[in-house]
Amino acid sequence: MRFAQFYILGRLRNRTFFSLAEANAAIAGAVERMNTAPLGRLGISRRELFETVERPTLAALPAEDYEFAQWQFAPVGLDYHIEVDGFFYSVPFGLIGEQVDVRLTQRTLEAFHKGERVAAHSRRYGGQAHGTKPEHMPASHRHYASWSPERLRSWAASIGPNTEMLIGAILASRRHPEQGYRTCTGVLRHMRGLSKERVEAASAKALALRAFSYKGIVSLLDARASPEPASPERPAITHRNIRGPGYFH
């Protein structure tokens, strides 16, 4: 680069230019002469050297434009998610308790463990706070991957408004909605065969008590489904100290 600077300036230093286009044309001509002049020791020009030696070894340009990235560390929680800027992204569940390196660009998030990429997500800026991929789930969770909050609420709404609110409350009580899918599906299946009135009453009770666990809701459903036995009538007291109606006549 320094040689090119000296070569071009040395040949143009005494010229006066009256436009940028004229100066650029003169510079282009000087560059062309520099590249086509034979090199003393090699006997070939810089252009010939580039075409025969350097060009064949050049790699292709990257398919994508360079994108600025930031790096940070993130611990993997018990729910196999990492938190970045208030949003949660899943990584393989086998990394629970580990720390991963996170590469952030404007569009993507990548997680690396011991130099190997283990997860990639689209960057989140709004909407749902979680991003969970089925392949990151343990097998026991993967069964529920086809469910969604909308699907569960729709099922609950077919029973009644209290049931729909209960399912929504279960999902909201979990750090990630996916963690509530098993509870919701279990509760909704347990409601089959029960009258809508009983289910709605039990759902209202669960909401009032903030009982959002599977066992707590099922116990309320079963209690509503099994009415308490009526108290037996007490026999009349007949011992001799009780005055009968004839005493007052």
PDB file of C-alpha atoms in Angstrom:
ATOM      1  CA  MET A   1       0.000   0.000   0.000  1.00  0.00           C
ATOM      2  CA  ARG A   2       2.834   2.380   0.844  1.00  0.00           C
ATOM      3  CA  PHE A   3       4.582   1.594  -2.451  1.00  0.00           C
ATOM      4  CA  ALA A   4       1.352   2.332  -4.370  1.00  0.00           C
ATOM      5  CA  GLN A   5       1.007   5.650  -2.557  1.00  0.00           C
ATOM      6  CA  PHE A   6       4.558   6.730  -3.415  1.00  0.00           C
ATOM      7  CA  TYR A   7       4.258   5.445  -6.997  1.00  0.00           C
ATOM      8  CA  ILE A   8       1.008   7.308  -7.756  1.00  0.00           C
ATOM      9  CA  LEU A   9       1.853  10.546  -5.935  1.00  0.00           C
ATOM     10  CA  GLY A  10       5.321  10.628  -7.485  1.00  0.00           C
ATOM     11  CA  ARG A  11       3.858  10.606 -10.981  1.00  0.00           C
ATOM     12  CA  LEU A  12       1.025  13.030 -10.325  1.00  0.00           C
ATOM     13  CA  ARG A  13       2.634  15.496  -7.921  1.00  0.00           C
ATOM     14  CA  ASN A  14       3.316  18.150 -10.554  1.00  0.00           C
ATOM     15  CA  ARG A  15      -0.085  17.960 -12.254  1.00  0.00           C
ATOM     16  CA  THR A  16      -2.996  20.289 -11.620  1.00  0.00           C
ATOM     17  CA  PHE A  17      -6.528  18.876 -11.734  1.00  0.00           C
ATOM     18  CA  PHE A  18      -9.678  20.905 -12.264  1.00  0.00           C
ATOM     19  CA  SER A  19     -12.254  18.252 -11.305  1.00  0.00           C
ATOM     20  CA  LEU A  20     -12.569  15.144  -9.179  1.00  0.00           C
ATOM     21  CA  ALA A  21     -13.298  13.070 -12.279  1.00  0.00           C
ATOM     22  CA  GLU A  22     -10.055  14.234 -13.902  1.00  0.00           C
ATOM     23  CA  ALA A  23      -8.043  13.338 -10.777  1.00  0.00           C
ATOM     24  CA  ASN A  24      -9.688   9.902 -10.511  1.00  0.00           C
ATOM     25  CA  ALA A  25      -8.933   9.151 -14.164  1.00  0.00           C
ATOM     26  CA  ALA A  26      -5.266  10.068 -13.673  1.00  0.00           C
ATOM     27  CA  ILE A  27      -5.030   7.893 -10.544  1.00  0.00           C
ATOM     28  CA  ALA A  28      -6.638   4.942 -12.391  1.00  0.00           C
ATOM     29  CA  GLY A  29      -4.089   5.280 -15.186  1.00  0.00           C
ATOM     30  CA  ALA A  30      -1.178   5.331 -12.734  1.00  0.00           C
ATOM     31  CA  VAL A  31      -2.543   2.218 -10.950  1.00  0.00           C
ATOM     32  CA  GLU A  32      -2.859   0.401 -14.289  1.00  0.00           C
ATOM     33  CA  ARG A  33       0.764   1.205 -15.207  1.00  0.00           C
ATOM     34  CA  MET A  34       1.954   0.071 -11.786  1.00  0.00           C
ATOM     35  CA  ASN A  35       0.133  -3.279 -12.069  1.00  0.00           C
ATOM     36  CA  THR A  36       1.268  -4.046 -15.615  1.00  0.00           C
ATOM     37  CA  ALA A  37       4.936  -3.044 -15.233  1.00  0.00           C
ATOM     38  CA  PRO A  38       7.217  -6.118 -14.926  1.00  0.00           C
ATOM     39  CA  LEU A  39       8.789  -6.768 -11.547  1.00  0.00           C
ATOM     40  CA  GLY A  40      12.552  -6.722 -11.793  1.00  0.00           C
ATOM     41  CA  ARG A  41      13.395  -9.971  -9.994  1.00  0.00           C
ATOM     42  CA  LEU A  42      10.423 -12.020 -11.220  1.00  0.00           C
ATOM     43  CA  GLY A  43      10.117 -10.737 -14.762  1.00  0.00           C
ATOM     44  CA  ILE A  44       6.304 -10.699 -14.599  1.00  0.00           C
ATOM     45  CA  SER A  45       3.858  -7.967 -13.617  1.00  0.00           C
ATOM     46  CA  ARG A  46       1.848  -7.699 -10.439  1.00  0.00           C
ATOM     47  CA  ARG A  47      -1.324  -8.472 -12.421  1.00  0.00           C
ATOM     48  CA  GLU A  48       0.163 -11.643 -13.902  1.00  0.00           C
ATOM     49  CA  LEU A  49       1.330 -12.699 -10.441  1.00  0.00           C
ATOM     50  CA  PHE A  50      -2.162 -12.152  -9.025  1.00  0.00           C
ATOM     51  CA  GLU A  51      -3.930 -14.023 -11.848  1.00  0.00           C
ATOM     52  CA  THR A  52      -1.608 -17.065 -11.826  1.00  0.00           C
ATOM     53  CA  VAL A  53      -0.760 -17.444  -8.119  1.00  0.00           C
ATOM     54  CA  GLU A  54      -3.159 -15.567  -5.842  1.00  0.00           C
ATOM     55  CA  ARG A  55      -6.549 -15.709  -7.569  1.00  0.00           C
ATOM     56  CA  PRO A  56      -6.754 -19.564  -7.662  1.00  0.00           C
ATOM     57  CA  THR A  57      -6.315 -19.691  -3.879  1.00  0.00           C
ATOM     58  CA  LEU A  58      -8.961 -17.090  -3.030  1.00  0.00           C
ATOM     59  CA  ALA A  59     -11.989 -18.336  -1.094  1.00  0.00           C
ATOM     60  CA  ALA A  60     -15.510 -17.266  -1.956  1.00  0.00           C
ATOM     61  CA  LEU A  61     -16.904 -14.213  -0.229  1.00  0.00           C
ATOM     62  CA  PRO A  62     -19.264 -14.916   2.708  1.00  0.00           C
ATOM     63  CA  ALA A  63     -22.836 -15.569   1.604  1.00  0.00           C
ATOM     64  CA  GLU A  64     -24.133 -13.139   4.245  1.00  0.00           C
ATOM     65  CA  ASP A  65     -23.052  -9.643   5.170  1.00  0.00           C
ATOM     66  CA  TYR A  66     -20.946  -9.190   8.289  1.00  0.00           C
ATOM     67  CA  GLU A  67     -23.124  -8.717  11.350  1.00  0.00           C
ATOM     68  CA  PHE A  68     -21.933  -7.213  14.615  1.00  0.00           C
ATOM     69  CA  ALA A  69     -22.219  -9.600  17.572  1.00  0.00           C
ATOM     70  CA  GLN A  70     -21.968  -9.340  21.341  1.00  0.00           C
ATOM     71  CA  TRP A  71     -20.934 -12.148  23.696  1.00  0.00           C
ATOM     72  CA  GLN A  72     -22.024 -12.857  27.244  1.00  0.00           C
ATOM     73  CA  PHE A  73     -22.329 -15.718  29.728  1.00  0.00           C
ATOM     74  CA  ALA A  74     -25.661 -17.204  30.842  1.00  0.00           C
ATOM     75  CA  PRO A  75     -26.456 -19.947  33.384  1.00  0.00           C
ATOM     76  CA  VAL A  76     -28.894 -22.678  32.347  1.00  0.00           C
ATOM     77  CA  GLY A  77     -31.860 -22.815  34.728  1.00  0.00           C
ATOM     78  CA  LEU A  78     -33.691 -25.860  36.034  1.00  0.00           C
ATOM     79  CA  ASP A  79     -36.236 -25.312  33.251  1.00  0.00           C
ATOM     80  CA  TYR A  80     -33.412 -25.646  30.626  1.00  0.00           C
ATOM     81  CA  HIS A  81     -33.827 -22.005  29.560  1.00  0.00           C
ATOM     82  CA  ILE A  82     -31.396 -19.093  29.609  1.00  0.00           C
ATOM     83  CA  GLU A  83     -32.476 -15.497  30.210  1.00  0.00           C
ATOM     84  CA  VAL A  84     -31.277 -12.690  27.946  1.00  0.00           C
ATOM     85  CA  ASP A  85     -32.720  -9.169  28.205  1.00  0.00           C
ATOM     86  CA  GLY A  86     -35.884 -10.411  29.908  1.00  0.00           C
ATOM     87  CA  PHE A  87     -36.615 -13.162  27.368  1.00  0.00           C
ATOM     88  CA  PHE A  88     -36.043 -16.902  27.755  1.00  0.00           C
ATOM     89  CA  TYR A  89     -34.501 -19.311  25.249  1.00  0.00           C
ATOM     90  CA  SER A  90     -34.248 -23.088  25.536  1.00  0.00           C
ATOM     91  CA  VAL A  91     -31.056 -25.134  25.358  1.00  0.00           C
ATOM     92  CA  PRO A  92     -30.725 -28.956  25.552  1.00  0.00           C
ATOM     93  CA  PHE A  93     -32.049 -30.102  28.937  1.00  0.00           C
ATOM     94  CA  GLY A  94     -28.814 -32.008  29.603  1.00  0.00           C
ATOM     95  CA  LEU A  95     -27.112 -28.649  30.210  1.00  0.00           C
ATOM     96  CA  ILE A  96     -29.189 -27.800  33.298  1.00  0.00           C
ATOM     97  CA  GLY A  97     -26.885 -26.170  35.840  1.00  0.00           C
ATOM     98  CA  GLU A  98     -24.150 -25.453  33.283  1.00  0.00           C
ATOM     99  CA  GLN A  99     -23.010 -22.096  31.926  1.00  0.00           C
ATOM    100  CA  VAL A 100     -23.111 -21.310  28.209  1.00  0.00           C
ATOM    101  CA  ASP A 101     -21.554 -18.629  26.026  1.00  0.00           C
ATOM    102  CA  VAL A 102     -24.190 -16.572  24.234  1.00  0.00           C
ATOM    103  CA  ARG A 103     -23.582 -14.832  20.913  1.00  0.00           C
ATOM    104  CA  LEU A 104     -26.096 -12.060  20.237  1.00  0.00           C
ATOM    105  CA  THR A 105     -26.758 -10.262  16.981  1.00  0.00           C
ATOM    106  CA  GLN A 106     -29.668  -8.021  16.097  1.00  0.00           C
ATOM    107  CA  ARG A 107     -31.531 -10.997  14.613  1.00  0.00           C
ATOM    108  CA  THR A 108     -30.206 -14.160  16.263  1.00  0.00           C
ATOM    109  CA  LEU A 109     -29.141 -15.731  19.544  1.00  0.00           C
ATOM    110  CA  GLU A 110     -26.715 -18.652  19.620  1.00  0.00           C
ATOM    111  CA  ALA A 111     -25.637 -20.626  22.687  1.00  0.00           C
ATOM    112  CA  PHE A 112     -22.284 -22.423  22.855  1.00  0.00           C
ATOM    113  CA  HIS A 113     -21.020 -24.963  25.384  1.00  0.00           C
ATOM    114  CA  LYS A 114     -17.319 -25.798  25.410  1.00  0.00           C
ATOM    115  CA  GLY A 115     -16.959 -24.256  21.966  1.00  0.00           C
ATOM    116  CA  GLU A 116     -19.818 -26.225  20.382  1.00  0.00           C
ATOM    117  CA  ARG A 117     -23.028 -24.547  19.298  1.00  0.00           C
ATOM    118  CA  VAL A 118     -25.908 -26.165  21.171  1.00  0.00           C
ATOM    119  CA  ALA A 119     -28.851 -23.848  20.388  1.00  0.00           C
ATOM    120  CA  ALA A 120     -29.910 -21.141  17.945  1.00  0.00           C
ATOM    121  CA  HIS A 121     -32.999 -18.925  18.167  1.00  0.00           C
ATOM    122  CA  SER A 122     -34.423 -15.858  16.493  1.00  0.00           C
ATOM    123  CA  ARG A 123     -33.912 -12.884  18.786  1.00  0.00           C
ATOM    124  CA  ARG A 124     -37.030 -11.845  20.713  1.00  0.00           C
ATOM    125  CA  TYR A 125     -38.046  -8.248  21.334  1.00  0.00           C
ATOM    126  CA  GLY A 126     -41.751  -8.618  22.126  1.00  0.00           C
ATOM    127  CA  GLY A 127     -44.660 -11.035  22.227  1.00  0.00           C
ATOM    128  CA  GLN A 128     -44.178 -14.266  24.150  1.00  0.00           C
ATOM    129  CA  ALA A 129     -41.273 -14.119  26.571  1.00  0.00           C
ATOM    130  CA  HIS A 130     -40.177 -17.706  25.942  1.00  0.00           C
ATOM    131  CA  GLY A 131     -38.754 -19.597  22.998  1.00  0.00           C
ATOM    132  CA  THR A 132     -38.729 -23.363  23.448  1.00  0.00           C
ATOM    133  CA  LYS A 133     -37.691 -25.952  20.873  1.00  0.00           C
ATOM    134  CA  PRO A 134     -39.078 -29.500  21.206  1.00  0.00           C
ATOM    135  CA  GLU A 135     -35.666 -31.071  20.609  1.00  0.00           C
ATOM    136  CA  HIS A 136     -34.392 -29.375  23.769  1.00  0.00           C
ATOM    137  CA  MET A 137     -37.103 -30.932  25.953  1.00  0.00           C
ATOM    138  CA  PRO A 138     -36.788 -34.142  27.948  1.00  0.00           C
ATOM    139  CA  ALA A 139     -38.955 -36.941  26.577  1.00  0.00           C
ATOM    140  CA  SER A 140     -41.524 -36.455  29.349  1.00  0.00           C
ATOM    141  CA  HIS A 141     -42.114 -32.858  28.201  1.00  0.00           C
ATOM    142  CA  ARG A 142     -41.990 -33.494  24.460  1.00  0.00           C
ATOM    143  CA  HIS A 143     -45.395 -35.202  24.545  1.00  0.00           C
ATOM    144  CA  TYR A 144     -46.963 -31.799  25.210  1.00  0.00           C
ATOM    145  CA  ALA A 145     -45.049 -29.878  22.521  1.00  0.00           C
ATOM    146  CA  SER A 146     -48.039 -29.915  20.149  1.00  0.00           C
ATOM    147  CA  TRP A 147     -50.162 -28.030  22.680  1.00  0.00           C
ATOM    148  CA  SER A 148     -50.460 -24.265  22.910  1.00  0.00           C
ATOM    149  CA  PRO A 149     -52.062 -21.849  25.389  1.00  0.00           C
ATOM    150  CA  GLU A 150     -54.741 -21.028  22.814  1.00  0.00           C
ATOM    151  CA  ARG A 151     -55.638 -24.681  22.319  1.00  0.00           C
ATOM    152  CA  LEU A 152     -55.895 -25.309  26.066  1.00  0.00           C
ATOM    153  CA  ARG A 153     -58.001 -22.190  26.651  1.00  0.00           C
ATOM    154  CA  SER A 154     -60.315 -23.152  23.798  1.00  0.00           C
ATOM    155  CA  TRP A 155     -60.862 -26.580  25.367  1.00  0.00           C
ATOM    156  CA  ALA A 156     -61.543 -24.989  28.751  1.00  0.00           C
ATOM    157  CA  ALA A 157     -63.885 -22.364  27.251  1.00  0.00           C
ATOM    158  CA  SER A 158     -66.083 -25.165  25.901  1.00  0.00           C
ATOM    159  CA  ILE A 159     -66.831 -26.023  29.541  1.00  0.00           C
ATOM    160  CA  GLY A 160     -67.345 -22.541  30.928  1.00  0.00           C
ATOM    161  CA  PRO A 161     -65.796 -19.165  31.777  1.00  0.00           C
ATOM    162  CA  ASN A 162     -64.523 -20.207  35.217  1.00  0.00           C
ATOM    163  CA  THR A 163     -62.721 -23.179  33.723  1.00  0.00           C
ATOM    164  CA  GLU A 164     -61.181 -21.000  31.034  1.00  0.00           C
ATOM    165  CA  MET A 165     -59.958 -18.535  33.674  1.00  0.00           C
ATOM    166  CA  LEU A 166     -58.531 -21.403  35.731  1.00  0.00           C
ATOM    167  CA  ILE A 167     -56.519 -22.765  32.800  1.00  0.00           C
ATOM    168  CA  GLY A 168     -55.254 -19.256  32.064  1.00  0.00           C
ATOM    169  CA  ALA A 169     -54.241 -18.850  35.711  1.00  0.00           C
ATOM    170  CA  ILE A 170     -52.353 -22.166  35.681  1.00  0.00           C
ATOM    171  CA  LEU A 171     -50.368 -21.093  32.621  1.00  0.00           C
ATOM    172  CA  ALA A 172     -49.681 -17.643  34.084  1.00  0.00           C
ATOM    173  CA  SER A 173     -48.440 -19.145  37.353  1.00  0.00           C
ATOM    174  CA  ARG A 174     -45.596 -20.962  35.586  1.00  0.00           C
ATOM    175  CA  ARG A 175     -42.377 -19.277  34.572  1.00  0.00           C
ATOM    176  CA  HIS A 176     -42.932 -20.641  31.072  1.00  0.00           C
ATOM    177  CA  PRO A 177     -46.415 -21.638  29.811  1.00  0.00           C
ATOM    178  CA  GLU A 178     -45.044 -24.975  28.558  1.00  0.00           C
ATOM    179  CA  GLN A 179     -44.423 -25.979  32.167  1.00  0.00           C
ATOM    180  CA  GLY A 180     -48.172 -25.796  32.780  1.00  0.00           C
ATOM    181  CA  TYR A 181     -49.229 -27.921  29.797  1.00  0.00           C
ATOM    182  CA  ARG A 182     -49.066 -31.208  31.711  1.00  0.00           C
ATOM    183  CA  THR A 183     -51.137 -29.812  34.591  1.00  0.00           C
ATOM    184  CA  CYS A 184     -53.714 -28.301  32.225  1.00  0.00           C
ATOM    185  CA  THR A 185     -54.177 -31.421  30.113  1.00  0.00           C
ATOM    186  CA  GLY A 186     -54.380 -33.595  33.225  1.00  0.00           C
ATOM    187  CA  VAL A 187     -56.982 -31.348  34.839  1.00  0.00           C
ATOM    188  CA  LEU A 188     -59.079 -31.074  31.673  1.00  0.00           C
ATOM    189  CA  ARG A 189     -59.052 -34.848  31.193  1.00  0.00           C
ATOM    190  CA  HIS A 190     -60.086 -35.331  34.818  1.00  0.00           C
ATOM    191  CA  MET A 191     -63.074 -33.058  34.165  1.00  0.00           C
ATOM    192  CA  ARG A 192     -64.476 -35.442  31.569  1.00  0.00           C
ATOM    193  CA  GLY A 193     -67.631 -37.130  32.789  1.00  0.00           C
ATOM    194  CA  LEU A 194     -68.374 -34.414  35.338  1.00  0.00           C
ATOM    195  CA  SER A 195     -71.219 -31.983  34.827  1.00  0.00           C
ATOM    196  CA  LYS A 196     -70.332 -28.499  33.648  1.00  0.00           C
ATOM    197  CA  GLU A 197     -71.988 -27.049  36.751  1.00  0.00           C
ATOM    198  CA  ARG A 198     -69.734 -29.025  39.091  1.00  0.00           C
ATOM    199  CA  VAL A 199     -66.619 -28.267  37.056  1.00  0.00           C
ATOM    200  CA  GLU A 200     -67.438 -24.562  36.957  1.00  0.00           C
ATOM    201  CA  ALA A 201     -68.060 -24.496  40.722  1.00  0.00           C
ATOM    202  CA  ALA A 202     -64.777 -26.308  41.428  1.00  0.00           C
ATOM    203  CA  SER A 203     -62.923 -23.984  39.057  1.00  0.00           C
ATOM    204  CA  ALA A 204     -64.315 -20.930  40.847  1.00  0.00           C
ATOM    205  CA  LYS A 205     -63.213 -22.418  44.179  1.00  0.00           C
ATOM    206  CA  ALA A 206     -59.720 -23.141  42.830  1.00  0.00           C
ATOM    207  CA  LEU A 207     -59.415 -19.565  41.576  1.00  0.00           C
ATOM    208  CA  ALA A 208     -60.513 -18.186  44.951  1.00  0.00           C
ATOM    209  CA  LEU A 209     -58.001 -20.397  46.797  1.00  0.00           C
ATOM    210  CA  ARG A 210     -55.278 -19.903  44.155  1.00  0.00           C
ATOM    211  CA  ALA A 211     -55.009 -23.688  43.981  1.00  0.00           C
ATOM    212  CA  PHE A 212     -53.195 -24.132  40.672  1.00  0.00           C
ATOM    213  CA  SER A 213     -51.544 -27.525  41.197  1.00  0.00           C
ATOM    214  CA  TYR A 214     -52.910 -30.710  39.651  1.00  0.00           C
ATOM    215  CA  LYS A 215     -53.512 -32.357  43.033  1.00  0.00           C
ATOM    216  CA  GLY A 216     -55.216 -29.295  44.483  1.00  0.00           C
ATOM    217  CA  ILE A 217     -57.628 -28.894  41.572  1.00  0.00           C
ATOM    218  CA  VAL A 218     -58.423 -32.605  41.337  1.00  0.00           C
ATOM    219  CA  SER A 219     -59.224 -32.724  45.058  1.00  0.00           C
ATOM    220  CA  LEU A 220     -61.708 -29.876  44.576  1.00  0.00           C
ATOM    221  CA  LEU A 221     -63.246 -31.589  41.556  1.00  0.00           C
ATOM    222  CA  ASP A 222     -63.613 -34.873  43.428  1.00  0.00           C
ATOM    223  CA  ALA A 223     -65.081 -33.129  46.472  1.00  0.00           C
ATOM    224  CA  ARG A 224     -67.678 -31.409  44.296  1.00  0.00           C
ATOM    225  CA  ALA A 225     -68.422 -34.642  42.483  1.00  0.00           C
ATOM    226  CA  SER A 226     -69.041 -36.572  45.722  1.00  0.00           C
ATOM    227  CA  PRO A 227     -71.775 -34.834  47.743  1.00  0.00           C
ATOM    228  CA  GLU A 228     -71.480 -35.092  51.509  1.00  0.00           C
ATOM    229  CA  PRO A 229     -73.831 -37.667  53.094  1.00  0.00           C
ATOM    230  CA  ALA A 230     -76.821 -36.180  54.915  1.00  0.00           C
ATOM    231  CA  SER A 231     -76.587 -36.133  58.706  1.00  0.00           C
ATOM    232  CA  PRO A 232     -78.830 -38.824  60.272  1.00  0.00           C
ATOM    233  CA  GLU A 233     -81.842 -37.554  62.239  1.00  0.00           C
ATOM    234  CA  ARG A 234     -81.409 -37.688  66.005  1.00  0.00           C
ATOM    235  CA  PRO A 235     -84.030 -39.768  67.833  1.00  0.00           C
ATOM    236  CA  ALA A 236     -86.355 -37.864  70.181  1.00  0.00           C
ATOM    237  CA  ILE A 237     -85.336 -37.826  73.847  1.00  0.00           C
ATOM    238  CA  THR A 238     -87.918 -39.823  75.867  1.00  0.00           C
ATOM    239  CA  HIS A 239     -86.496 -40.160  79.407  1.00  0.00           C
ATOM    240  CA  ARG A 240     -88.775 -39.330  82.420  1.00  0.00           C
ATOM    241  CA  ASN A 241     -87.353 -35.854  83.099  1.00  0.00           C
ATOM    242  CA  ILE A 242     -88.850 -34.497  79.877  1.00  0.00           C
ATOM    243  CA  ARG A 243     -92.344 -32.998  80.385  1.00  0.00           C
ATOM    244  CA  GLY A 244     -94.889 -34.081  77.818  1.00  0.00           C
ATOM    245  CA  PRO A 245     -97.699 -31.904  76.353  1.00  0.00           C
ATOM    246  CA  GLY A 246    -100.182 -33.182  78.987  1.00  0.00           C
ATOM    247  CA  TYR A 247     -98.258 -31.440  81.755  1.00  0.00           C
ATOM    248  CA  PHE A 248     -99.520 -28.011  80.620  1.00  0.00           C
ATOM    249  CA  HIS A 249    -103.280 -28.902  80.672  1.00  0.00           C
TER     250      HIS A 249
END
